[in-house]
XYZ file of C-alpha atoms in Angstrom:
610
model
C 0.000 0.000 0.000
C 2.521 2.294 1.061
C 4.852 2.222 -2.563
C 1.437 2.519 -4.459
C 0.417 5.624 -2.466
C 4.149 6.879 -2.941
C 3.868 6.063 -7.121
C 0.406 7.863 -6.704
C 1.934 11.310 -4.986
C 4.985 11.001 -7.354
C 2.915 10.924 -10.240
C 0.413 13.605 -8.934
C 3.464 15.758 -7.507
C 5.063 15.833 -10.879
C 1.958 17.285 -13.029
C 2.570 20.949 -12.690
C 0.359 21.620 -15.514
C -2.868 19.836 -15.132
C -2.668 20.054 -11.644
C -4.920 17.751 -9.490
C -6.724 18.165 -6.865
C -5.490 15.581 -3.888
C -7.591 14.114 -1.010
C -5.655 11.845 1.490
C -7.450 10.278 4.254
C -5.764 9.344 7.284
C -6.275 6.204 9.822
C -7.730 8.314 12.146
C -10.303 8.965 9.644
C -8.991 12.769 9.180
C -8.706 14.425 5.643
C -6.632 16.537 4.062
C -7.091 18.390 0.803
C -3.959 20.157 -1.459
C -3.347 20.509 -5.344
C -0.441 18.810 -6.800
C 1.156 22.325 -7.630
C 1.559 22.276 -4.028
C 3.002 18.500 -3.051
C 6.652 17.589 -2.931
C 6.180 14.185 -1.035
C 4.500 12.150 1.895
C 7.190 11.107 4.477
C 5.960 7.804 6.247
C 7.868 8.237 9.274
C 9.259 5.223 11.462
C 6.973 6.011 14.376
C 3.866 5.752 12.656
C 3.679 9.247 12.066
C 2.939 10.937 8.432
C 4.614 14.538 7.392
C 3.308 16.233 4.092
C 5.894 18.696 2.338
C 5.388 21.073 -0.480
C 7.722 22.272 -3.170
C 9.419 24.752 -1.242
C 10.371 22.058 1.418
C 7.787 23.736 4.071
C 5.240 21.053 5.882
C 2.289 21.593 4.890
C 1.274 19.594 7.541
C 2.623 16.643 10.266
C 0.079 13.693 11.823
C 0.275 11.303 14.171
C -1.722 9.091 12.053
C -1.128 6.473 8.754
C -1.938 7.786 5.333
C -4.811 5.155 4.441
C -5.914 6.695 0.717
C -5.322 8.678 -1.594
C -7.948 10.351 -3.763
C -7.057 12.248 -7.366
C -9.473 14.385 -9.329
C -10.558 17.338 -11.248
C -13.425 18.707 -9.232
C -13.686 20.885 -6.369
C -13.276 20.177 -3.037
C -13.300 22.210 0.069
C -10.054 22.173 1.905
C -11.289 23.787 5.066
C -14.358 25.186 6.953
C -13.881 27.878 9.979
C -15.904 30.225 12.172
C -14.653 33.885 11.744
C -15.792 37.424 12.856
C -15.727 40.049 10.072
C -15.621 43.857 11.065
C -16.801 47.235 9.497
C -13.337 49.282 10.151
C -13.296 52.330 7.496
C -9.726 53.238 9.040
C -8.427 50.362 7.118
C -7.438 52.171 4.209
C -5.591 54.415 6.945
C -3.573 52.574 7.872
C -2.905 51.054 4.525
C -1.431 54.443 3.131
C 0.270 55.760 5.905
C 3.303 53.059 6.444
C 3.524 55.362 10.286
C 0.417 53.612 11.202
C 0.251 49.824 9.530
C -1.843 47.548 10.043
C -0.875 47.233 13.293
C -3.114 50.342 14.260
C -6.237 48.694 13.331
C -5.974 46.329 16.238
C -6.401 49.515 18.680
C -9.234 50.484 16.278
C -12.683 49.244 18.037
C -14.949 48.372 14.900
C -18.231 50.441 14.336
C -19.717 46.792 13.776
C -19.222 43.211 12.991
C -20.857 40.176 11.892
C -19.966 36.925 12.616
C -19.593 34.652 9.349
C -18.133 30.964 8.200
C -15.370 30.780 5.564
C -14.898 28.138 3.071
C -11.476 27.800 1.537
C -11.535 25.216 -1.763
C -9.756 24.462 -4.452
C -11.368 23.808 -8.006
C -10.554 23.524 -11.548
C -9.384 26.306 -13.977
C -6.954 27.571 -16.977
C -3.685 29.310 -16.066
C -0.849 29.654 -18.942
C 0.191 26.440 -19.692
C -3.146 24.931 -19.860
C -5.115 23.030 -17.176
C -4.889 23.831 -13.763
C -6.198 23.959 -9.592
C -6.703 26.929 -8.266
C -7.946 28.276 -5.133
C -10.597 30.773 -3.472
C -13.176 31.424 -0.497
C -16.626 31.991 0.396
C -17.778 33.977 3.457
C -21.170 33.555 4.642
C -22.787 35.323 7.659
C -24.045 32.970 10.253
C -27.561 33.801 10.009
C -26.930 31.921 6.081
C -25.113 29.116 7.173
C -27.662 28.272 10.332
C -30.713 28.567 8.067
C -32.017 31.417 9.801
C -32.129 33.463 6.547
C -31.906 32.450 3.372
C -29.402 34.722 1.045
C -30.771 37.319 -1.267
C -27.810 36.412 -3.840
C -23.814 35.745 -4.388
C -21.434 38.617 -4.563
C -18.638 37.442 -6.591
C -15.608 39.912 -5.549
C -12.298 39.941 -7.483
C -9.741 41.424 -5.017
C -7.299 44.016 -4.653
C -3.951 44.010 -6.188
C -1.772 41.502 -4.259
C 1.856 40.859 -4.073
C 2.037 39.358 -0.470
C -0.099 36.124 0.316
C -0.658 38.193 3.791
C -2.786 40.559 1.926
C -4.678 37.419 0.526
C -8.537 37.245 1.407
C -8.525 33.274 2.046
C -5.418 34.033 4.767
C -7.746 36.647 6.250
C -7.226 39.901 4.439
C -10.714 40.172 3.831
C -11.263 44.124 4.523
C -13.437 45.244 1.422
C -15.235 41.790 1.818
C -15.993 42.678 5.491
C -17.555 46.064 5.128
C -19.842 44.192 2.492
C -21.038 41.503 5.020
C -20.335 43.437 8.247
C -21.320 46.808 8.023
C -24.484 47.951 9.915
C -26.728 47.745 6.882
C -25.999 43.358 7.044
C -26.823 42.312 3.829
C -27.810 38.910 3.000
C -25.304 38.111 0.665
C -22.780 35.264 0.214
C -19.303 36.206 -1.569
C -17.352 34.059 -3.358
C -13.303 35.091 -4.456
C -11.203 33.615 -6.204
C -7.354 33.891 -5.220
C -6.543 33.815 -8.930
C -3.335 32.466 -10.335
C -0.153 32.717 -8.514
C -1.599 32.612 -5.719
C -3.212 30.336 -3.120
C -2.265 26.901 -4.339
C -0.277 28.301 -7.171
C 1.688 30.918 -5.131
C 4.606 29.332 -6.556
C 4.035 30.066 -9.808
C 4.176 34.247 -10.899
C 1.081 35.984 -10.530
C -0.945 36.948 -13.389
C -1.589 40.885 -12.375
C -3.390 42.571 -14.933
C -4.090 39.773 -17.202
C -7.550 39.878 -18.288
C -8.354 36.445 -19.402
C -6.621 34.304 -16.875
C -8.433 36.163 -13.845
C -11.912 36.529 -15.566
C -11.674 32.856 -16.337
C -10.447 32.309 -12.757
C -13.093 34.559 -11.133
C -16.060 32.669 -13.685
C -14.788 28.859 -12.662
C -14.272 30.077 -8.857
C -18.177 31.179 -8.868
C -19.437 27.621 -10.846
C -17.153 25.806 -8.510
C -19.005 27.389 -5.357
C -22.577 27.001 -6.915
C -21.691 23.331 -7.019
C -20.162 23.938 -3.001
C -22.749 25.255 -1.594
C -25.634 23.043 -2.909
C -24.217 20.183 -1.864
C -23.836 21.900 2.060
C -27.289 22.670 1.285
C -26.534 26.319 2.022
C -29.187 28.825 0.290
C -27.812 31.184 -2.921
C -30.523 33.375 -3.204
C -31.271 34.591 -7.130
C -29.475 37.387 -7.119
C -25.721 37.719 -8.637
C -23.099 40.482 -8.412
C -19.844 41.091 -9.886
C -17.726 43.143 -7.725
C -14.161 44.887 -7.995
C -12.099 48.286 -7.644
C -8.745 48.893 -8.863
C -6.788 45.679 -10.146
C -10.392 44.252 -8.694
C -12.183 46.328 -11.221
C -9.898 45.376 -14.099
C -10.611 41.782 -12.718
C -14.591 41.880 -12.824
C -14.858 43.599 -16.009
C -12.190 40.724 -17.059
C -15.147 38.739 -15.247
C -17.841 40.070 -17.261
C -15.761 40.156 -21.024
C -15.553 35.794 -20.233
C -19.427 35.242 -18.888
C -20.384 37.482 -21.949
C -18.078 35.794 -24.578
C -18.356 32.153 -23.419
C -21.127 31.499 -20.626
C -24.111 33.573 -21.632
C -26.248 30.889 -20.428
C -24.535 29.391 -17.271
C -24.186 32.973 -15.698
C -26.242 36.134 -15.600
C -25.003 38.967 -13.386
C -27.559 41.198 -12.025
C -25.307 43.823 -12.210
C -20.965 44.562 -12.564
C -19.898 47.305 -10.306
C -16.228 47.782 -11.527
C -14.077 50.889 -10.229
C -10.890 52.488 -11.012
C -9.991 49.686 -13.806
C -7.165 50.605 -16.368
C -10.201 48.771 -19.111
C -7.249 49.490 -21.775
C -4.125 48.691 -20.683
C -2.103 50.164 -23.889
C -3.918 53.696 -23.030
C -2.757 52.919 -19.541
C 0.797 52.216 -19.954
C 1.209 55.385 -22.422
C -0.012 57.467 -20.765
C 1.940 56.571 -17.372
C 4.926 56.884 -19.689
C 4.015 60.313 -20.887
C 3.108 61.746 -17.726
C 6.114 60.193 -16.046
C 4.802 59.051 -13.078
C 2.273 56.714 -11.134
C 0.654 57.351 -8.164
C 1.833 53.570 -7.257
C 4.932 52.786 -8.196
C 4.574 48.953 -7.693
C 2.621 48.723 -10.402
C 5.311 49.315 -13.170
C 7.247 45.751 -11.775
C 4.218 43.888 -11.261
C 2.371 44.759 -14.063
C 5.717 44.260 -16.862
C 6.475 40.507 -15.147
C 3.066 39.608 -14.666
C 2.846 40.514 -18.389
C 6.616 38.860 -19.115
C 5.924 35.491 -17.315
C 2.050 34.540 -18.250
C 2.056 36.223 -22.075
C 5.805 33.952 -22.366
C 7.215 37.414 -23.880
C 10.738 35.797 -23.161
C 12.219 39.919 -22.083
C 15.292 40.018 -20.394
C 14.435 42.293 -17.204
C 17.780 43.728 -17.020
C 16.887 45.350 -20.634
C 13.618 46.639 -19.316
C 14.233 47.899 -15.723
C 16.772 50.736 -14.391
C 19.671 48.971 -12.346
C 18.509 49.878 -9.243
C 15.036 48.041 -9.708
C 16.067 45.173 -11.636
C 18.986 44.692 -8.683
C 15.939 44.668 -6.057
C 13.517 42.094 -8.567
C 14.145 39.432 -6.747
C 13.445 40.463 -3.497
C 10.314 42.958 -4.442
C 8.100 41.014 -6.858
C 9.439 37.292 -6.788
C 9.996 36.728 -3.117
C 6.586 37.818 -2.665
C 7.412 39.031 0.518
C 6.068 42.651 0.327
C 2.391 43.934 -0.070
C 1.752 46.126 -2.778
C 1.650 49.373 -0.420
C 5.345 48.218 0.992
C 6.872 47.626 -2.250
C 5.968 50.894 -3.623
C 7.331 52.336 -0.567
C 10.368 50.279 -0.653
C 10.503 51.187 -4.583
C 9.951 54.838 -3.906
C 6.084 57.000 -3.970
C 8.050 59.455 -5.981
C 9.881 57.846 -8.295
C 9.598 58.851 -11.874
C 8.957 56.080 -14.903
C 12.269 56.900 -15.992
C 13.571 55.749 -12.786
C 12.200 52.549 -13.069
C 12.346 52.230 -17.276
C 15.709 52.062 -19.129
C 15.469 54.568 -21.996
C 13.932 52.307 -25.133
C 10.680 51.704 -22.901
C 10.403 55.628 -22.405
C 10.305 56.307 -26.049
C 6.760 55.204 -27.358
C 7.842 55.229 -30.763
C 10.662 52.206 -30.221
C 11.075 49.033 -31.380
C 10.697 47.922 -27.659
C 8.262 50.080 -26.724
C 5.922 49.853 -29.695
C 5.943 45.690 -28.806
C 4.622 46.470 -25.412
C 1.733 48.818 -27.131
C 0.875 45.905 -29.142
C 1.145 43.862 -26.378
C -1.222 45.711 -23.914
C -3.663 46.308 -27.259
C -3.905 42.682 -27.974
C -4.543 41.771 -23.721
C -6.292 44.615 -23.362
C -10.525 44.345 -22.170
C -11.039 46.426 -25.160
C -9.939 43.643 -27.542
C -12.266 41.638 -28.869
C -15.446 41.825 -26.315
C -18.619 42.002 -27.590
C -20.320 43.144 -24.500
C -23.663 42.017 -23.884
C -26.748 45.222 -23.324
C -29.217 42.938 -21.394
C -26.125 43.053 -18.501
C -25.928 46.110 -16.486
C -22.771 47.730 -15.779
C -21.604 49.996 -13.302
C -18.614 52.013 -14.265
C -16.647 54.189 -11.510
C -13.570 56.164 -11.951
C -12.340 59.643 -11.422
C -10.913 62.155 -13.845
C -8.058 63.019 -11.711
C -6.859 59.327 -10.700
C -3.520 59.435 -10.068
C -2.400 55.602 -10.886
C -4.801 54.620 -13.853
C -5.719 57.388 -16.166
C -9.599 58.261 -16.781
C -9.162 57.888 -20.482
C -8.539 54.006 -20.370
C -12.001 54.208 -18.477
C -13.625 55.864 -20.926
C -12.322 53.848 -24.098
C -14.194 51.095 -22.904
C -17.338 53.621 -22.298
C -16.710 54.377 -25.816
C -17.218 50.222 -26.659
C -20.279 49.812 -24.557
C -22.250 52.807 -26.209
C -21.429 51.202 -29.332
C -23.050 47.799 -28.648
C -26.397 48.923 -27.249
C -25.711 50.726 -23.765
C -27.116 53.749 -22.776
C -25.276 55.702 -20.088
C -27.329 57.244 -16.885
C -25.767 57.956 -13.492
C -29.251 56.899 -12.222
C -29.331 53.229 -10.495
C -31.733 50.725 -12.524
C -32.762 53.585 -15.282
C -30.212 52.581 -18.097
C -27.644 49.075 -18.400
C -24.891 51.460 -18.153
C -24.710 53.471 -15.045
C -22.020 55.927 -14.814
C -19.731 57.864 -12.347
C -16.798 60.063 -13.049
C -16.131 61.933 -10.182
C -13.485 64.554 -10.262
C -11.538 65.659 -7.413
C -10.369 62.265 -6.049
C -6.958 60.256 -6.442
C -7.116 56.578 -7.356
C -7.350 55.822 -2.959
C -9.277 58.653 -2.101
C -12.232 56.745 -4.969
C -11.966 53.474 -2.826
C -14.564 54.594 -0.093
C -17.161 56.649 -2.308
C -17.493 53.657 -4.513
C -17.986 51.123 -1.933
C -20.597 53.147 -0.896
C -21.935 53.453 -4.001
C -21.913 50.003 -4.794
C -22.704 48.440 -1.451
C -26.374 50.898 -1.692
C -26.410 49.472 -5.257
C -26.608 45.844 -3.871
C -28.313 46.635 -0.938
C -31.287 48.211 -2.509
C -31.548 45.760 -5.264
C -33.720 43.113 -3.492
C -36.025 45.825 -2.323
C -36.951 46.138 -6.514
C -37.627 42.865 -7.473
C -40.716 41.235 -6.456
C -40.812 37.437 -7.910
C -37.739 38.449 -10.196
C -39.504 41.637 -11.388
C -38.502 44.598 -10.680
C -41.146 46.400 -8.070
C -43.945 48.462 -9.529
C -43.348 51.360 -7.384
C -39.509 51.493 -8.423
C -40.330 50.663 -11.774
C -42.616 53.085 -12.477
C -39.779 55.845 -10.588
C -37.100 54.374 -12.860
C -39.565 55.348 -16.281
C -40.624 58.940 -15.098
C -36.827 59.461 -14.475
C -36.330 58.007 -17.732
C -38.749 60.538 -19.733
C -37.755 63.728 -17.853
C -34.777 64.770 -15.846
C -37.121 66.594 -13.630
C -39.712 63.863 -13.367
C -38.648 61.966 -10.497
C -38.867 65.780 -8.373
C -42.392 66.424 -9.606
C -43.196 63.038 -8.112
C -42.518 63.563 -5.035
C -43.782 66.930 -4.917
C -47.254 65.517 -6.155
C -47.290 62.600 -3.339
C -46.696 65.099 -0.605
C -42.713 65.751 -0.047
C -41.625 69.411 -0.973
C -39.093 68.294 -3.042
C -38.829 71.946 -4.415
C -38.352 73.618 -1.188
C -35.606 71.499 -0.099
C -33.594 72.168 -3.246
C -34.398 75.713 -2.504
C -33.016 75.750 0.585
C -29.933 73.835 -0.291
C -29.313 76.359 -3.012
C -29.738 79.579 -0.378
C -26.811 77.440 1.843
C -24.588 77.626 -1.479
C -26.087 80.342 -3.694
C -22.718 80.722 -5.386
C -22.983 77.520 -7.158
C -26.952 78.069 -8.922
C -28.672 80.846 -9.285
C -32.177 81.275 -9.871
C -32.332 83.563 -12.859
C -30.065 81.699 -15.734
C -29.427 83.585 -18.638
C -29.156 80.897 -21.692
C -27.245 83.297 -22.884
C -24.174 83.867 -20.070
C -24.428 79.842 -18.918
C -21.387 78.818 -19.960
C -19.879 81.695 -18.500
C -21.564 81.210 -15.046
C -20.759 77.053 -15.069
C -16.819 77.771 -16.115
C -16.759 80.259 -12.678
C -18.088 77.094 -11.099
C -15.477 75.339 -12.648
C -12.660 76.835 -11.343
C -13.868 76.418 -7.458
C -13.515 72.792 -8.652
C -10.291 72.982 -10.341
C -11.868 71.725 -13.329
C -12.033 73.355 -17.023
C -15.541 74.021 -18.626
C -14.693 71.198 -21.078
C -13.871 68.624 -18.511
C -17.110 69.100 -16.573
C -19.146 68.834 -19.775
C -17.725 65.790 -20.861
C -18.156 64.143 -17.064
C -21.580 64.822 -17.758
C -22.076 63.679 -21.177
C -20.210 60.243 -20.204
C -23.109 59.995 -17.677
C -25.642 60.802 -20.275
C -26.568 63.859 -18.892
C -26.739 66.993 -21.611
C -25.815 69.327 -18.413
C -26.833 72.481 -19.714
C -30.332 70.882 -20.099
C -30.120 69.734 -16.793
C -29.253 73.221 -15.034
C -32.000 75.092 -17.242
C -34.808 72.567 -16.350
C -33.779 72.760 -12.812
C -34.251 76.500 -12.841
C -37.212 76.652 -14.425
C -38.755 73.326 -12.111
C -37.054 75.777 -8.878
C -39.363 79.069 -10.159
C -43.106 77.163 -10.986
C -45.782 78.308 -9.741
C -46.477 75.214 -6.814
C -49.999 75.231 -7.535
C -50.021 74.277 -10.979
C -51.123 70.743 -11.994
C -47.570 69.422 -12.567
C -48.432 66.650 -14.475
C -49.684 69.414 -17.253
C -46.963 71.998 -16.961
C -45.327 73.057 -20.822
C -41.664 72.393 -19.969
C -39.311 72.860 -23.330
C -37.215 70.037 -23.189
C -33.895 70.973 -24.915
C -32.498 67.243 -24.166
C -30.883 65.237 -27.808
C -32.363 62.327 -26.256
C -35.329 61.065 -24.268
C -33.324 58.481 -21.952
C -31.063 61.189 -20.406
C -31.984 61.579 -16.768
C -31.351 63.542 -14.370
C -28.282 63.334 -11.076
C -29.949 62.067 -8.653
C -28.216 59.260 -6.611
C -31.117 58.423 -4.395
C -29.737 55.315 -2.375
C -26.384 56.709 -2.445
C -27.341 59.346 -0.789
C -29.284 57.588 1.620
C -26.593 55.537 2.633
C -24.430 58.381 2.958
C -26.624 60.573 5.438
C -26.826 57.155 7.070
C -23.267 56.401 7.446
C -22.393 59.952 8.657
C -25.692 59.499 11.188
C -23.560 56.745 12.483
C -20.259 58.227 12.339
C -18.378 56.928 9.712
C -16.579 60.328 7.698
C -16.617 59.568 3.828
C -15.354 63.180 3.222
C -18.686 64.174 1.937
């Protein structure tokens, strides 16, 4: 028995391709679950004992029992189950960006709420490079789920945060965008499934694949089918309901995400909605454009994005052709060692350093040899490439104009794709399949809050429309009057009682240097550009926010006035208002559960700097 399970584990250990997923029960009856990406051997030990190794010679694990089997497949399987507590701590990303505090600060940081939860890590089967392969991932579901007190409105499927440390890995408890999801006062009933994506988890030992659409959209799609199959055979509830969730690298990740389900599982998957924030959609318009402005508002990005691309793409560069002596000295220890998170490598790297500090000259010059490869490098990987997205899927798309690590543009090339297969834009939830933010005056960090907000009222509100899969006649019926008039949604509520017009009234008196009540057609531009430059904004650059969100803004600001100065006592539904708009669908700004959530956060003192 023994030299068959040893011919089994040497056979399994070898396959570093189509990896296998590897159950071995012990005497005492106890299981344990790895990949064969992470087995070296089995040591049968002379006192009965068994120790279990992995390629880096660390034990994996050491029992004081006899290996009895050994099981090899292609499925998933769960490799453990544990109780944890997840906590709403905003100060997080705190202590994230300043290296004086660390992590270490949030332990003194009492949590404004928590939730206790189950995680599930697993492993299941995927595609990395070379073909065939076992990845891994988590699910976290709040107690009241996994007792059968509540059954789950839906599945949040989260892609994570850029990674370069397997500390900062949600399955090894870096879960702190997950937790304000679950945790946070609001509790939603949701269940969220992550992937750890390749290069990680049970692959750690393989480079990562940062920035590489396909892998990590194909990663994110198998991690979600593999948990589907998890979860109904705990007999856990999934609810109907299906997000796609991600900001930053996680935003690249679940548009990624959304490019495979709409290109190759239109059937097996249907996301209720995408909320993706701060991706660089078009990663050639993303690495010019860091090379013309000459710098990055994180500087790790340069070395993991160029190996990532390098090692997974089999590009076969020579680093010491690509990066400055000084960074490709340090490679080693910053992106291969794995040793650093992504906010201590840029630190050890430098905040401030230039591109040319970190490029030799031939990748500064975007009309090289070298340089035009990696253009048609990025073009060909890029989101952009090749998607046909898919109109009955609603998007959510979140950046801001002055993001300081992935510019706006890249955003807005893949706005530029969706308009032309069948999206609308709105910046109103459930009115249009594309819904649309480009805020202004944040940096790429500074975005991470507002859109969590933004996305977690998104999700949280969604159950509250749908009514046997429907969406509720009350919000539907909000949704088309929005739809038809910018000013609709305000004459609503005015006719059902609320004095919608006051309030804007008296917001306006607060600030009367921002609207006034008289606008002259005529001197509007004028009047918006003074606007403008209390913003630190051109004219220009505020229009075309607007018309990205589908709103004609001049429009917007006349209707307003004129809604502002009606008589009150005039049957609204009859009222002659010249609509100026180009098209019927644009609606008007009004982020109604955003702003809800907001007041509501504040109310129980969490600052979002608004």
């Amino acid at each position: 028995m023994k030299k068959i399970l040893l011919a089994l584990i040497a056979m399994v250990a070898c396959t570093t391709i189509n990896a296998k997923v590897v159950k071995i029960t012990f005497k005492d009856k106890t299981t344990k679950v790895y990949t064969s990406s992470q087995l070296s051997a089995i040591d049968f030990n002379d006192n009965g004992t068994t120790t279990i190794k992995s390629f880096d010679g660390q034990v994996l694990a050491e029992l004081s029992s006899e290996v009895e089997d050994v099981e090899i497949s292609d499925t998933e399987a769960i490799t453990e189950i544990k109780p944890i507590t997840m906590e709403f701590k905003p100060e997080l990303l705190d202590a994230i960006k300043d290296p004086a505090k660390g992590l270490a600060y949030l332990e003194t940081v009492d949590p404004l709420d928590s939730r206790a939860a189950h995680q599930i890590n697993f492993v299941y089967p995927s595609i990395g490079p070379d073909g065939p392969i076992t990845l891994s991932g988590c699910i976290f579901i709040p107690d009241e789920i996994w007792n059968a007190e509540k059954n789950s409105e839906g599945i949040v499927l989260f892609n994570h945060f850029s990674t370069s440390s397997p500390e900062f890995l949600p399955s090894n408890g870096m879960a702190f965008l997950e937790s304000w999801f679950l945790a946070n006062p609001l509790k939603p009933d949701f269940i969220i499934v992550e992937s750890d994506l390749y290069g990680w988890g049970v692959t750690e030992r393989f480079p990562q694949a940062y920035q590489q659409g396909d892998l990590n959209g194909q990663a994110s799609v198998d991690a979600l089918l593999a948990a589907r199959r998890i979860l109904r055979n705990l007999s856990v509830n999934t609810g109907i309901l299906n997000f796609n969730v991600g900001y930053s690298s996680g935003g690249f990740d679940a548009l990624a995400t959304q490019r495979v389900r709409d290109m190759s599982y239109p059937y097996e998957i249907v996301f209720d909605k995408t909320f993706a924030g701060g991706a660089a959609a078009d990663l050639e318009r993303a690495y010019t454009d860091m090379v013309k402005r000459d710098s990055t508002g994180f500087t790790a990005s340069i070395p993991l994005l160029l190996v990532a691309t390098n090692e997974t793409q089999k590009l076969g560069l020579n680093y010491e052709d690509v990066f400055t002596e000084e960074l490709y000295s340090r490679l080693d220890e910053l992106v291969f060692s794995k040793k650093y998170t992504v906010f201590a490598m840029s630190r050890a790297i430098g905040r401030n350093k230039k591109i040319h500090e970190m490029l030799k000259a031939p990748y500064l010059d975007l009309e090289s040899p070298e340089s035009k490869f990696m253009q048609d490098v990025y073009e060909r990987i890029s989101l952009t490439n090749g998607w046909m997205p898919n109109p009955a899927q609603r998007i959510f798309i979140y950046h801001s104009r002055t993001d300081d690590i992935v510019s706006v543009q890249s955003c807005r090339n893949l706005l530029k794709l969706f308009k032309e297969n069948g999206y609308e834009s709105s910046i109103i939830p459930g009115a249009t399949n594309l819904q649309t933010n480009f805020v202004m005056p944040l940096t790429h960090m500074e975005g991470v809050l507002p859109w969590f907000i933004q996305t977690l009222a998104g999700i949280a509100a969604w159950p509250i429309m749908y009514y046997d899969g429907e969406l509720n006649d009350t919000y539907k019926f909000l949704v088309d009057q929005t739809r038809k008039d910018p000013i609709a949604i305000m004459r609503h509520l005015d006719f059902m009682g609320f004095d919608c017009r006051g309030v804007i009234q008296k917001l306006f008196d607060l600030n009367p240097k921002y609207l006034i009540y008289d606008v002259d057609e005529a001197s509007l531009e004028a009047d918006v550009t003074a606007v403008c430059e209390l913003l630190g904004i051109t004219y220009e650059d505020f229009c075309e926010m607007m018309e990205d969100s589908g709103v004609d803004f001049k429009t917007f600001v006349i209707e307003l006035t004129r809604y502002i100065n009606e008589n009150p006592g005039q049957d609204i539904f009859k009222a002659d208002i010249r609509t100026l708009r180009s098209s019927n669908d644009q609606v008007n700004p009004v982020e109604e559960y955003e702003n809800l959530l907001y007041d509501w956060l504040k109310a129980n003192g969490v600052e979002t700097g608004r």
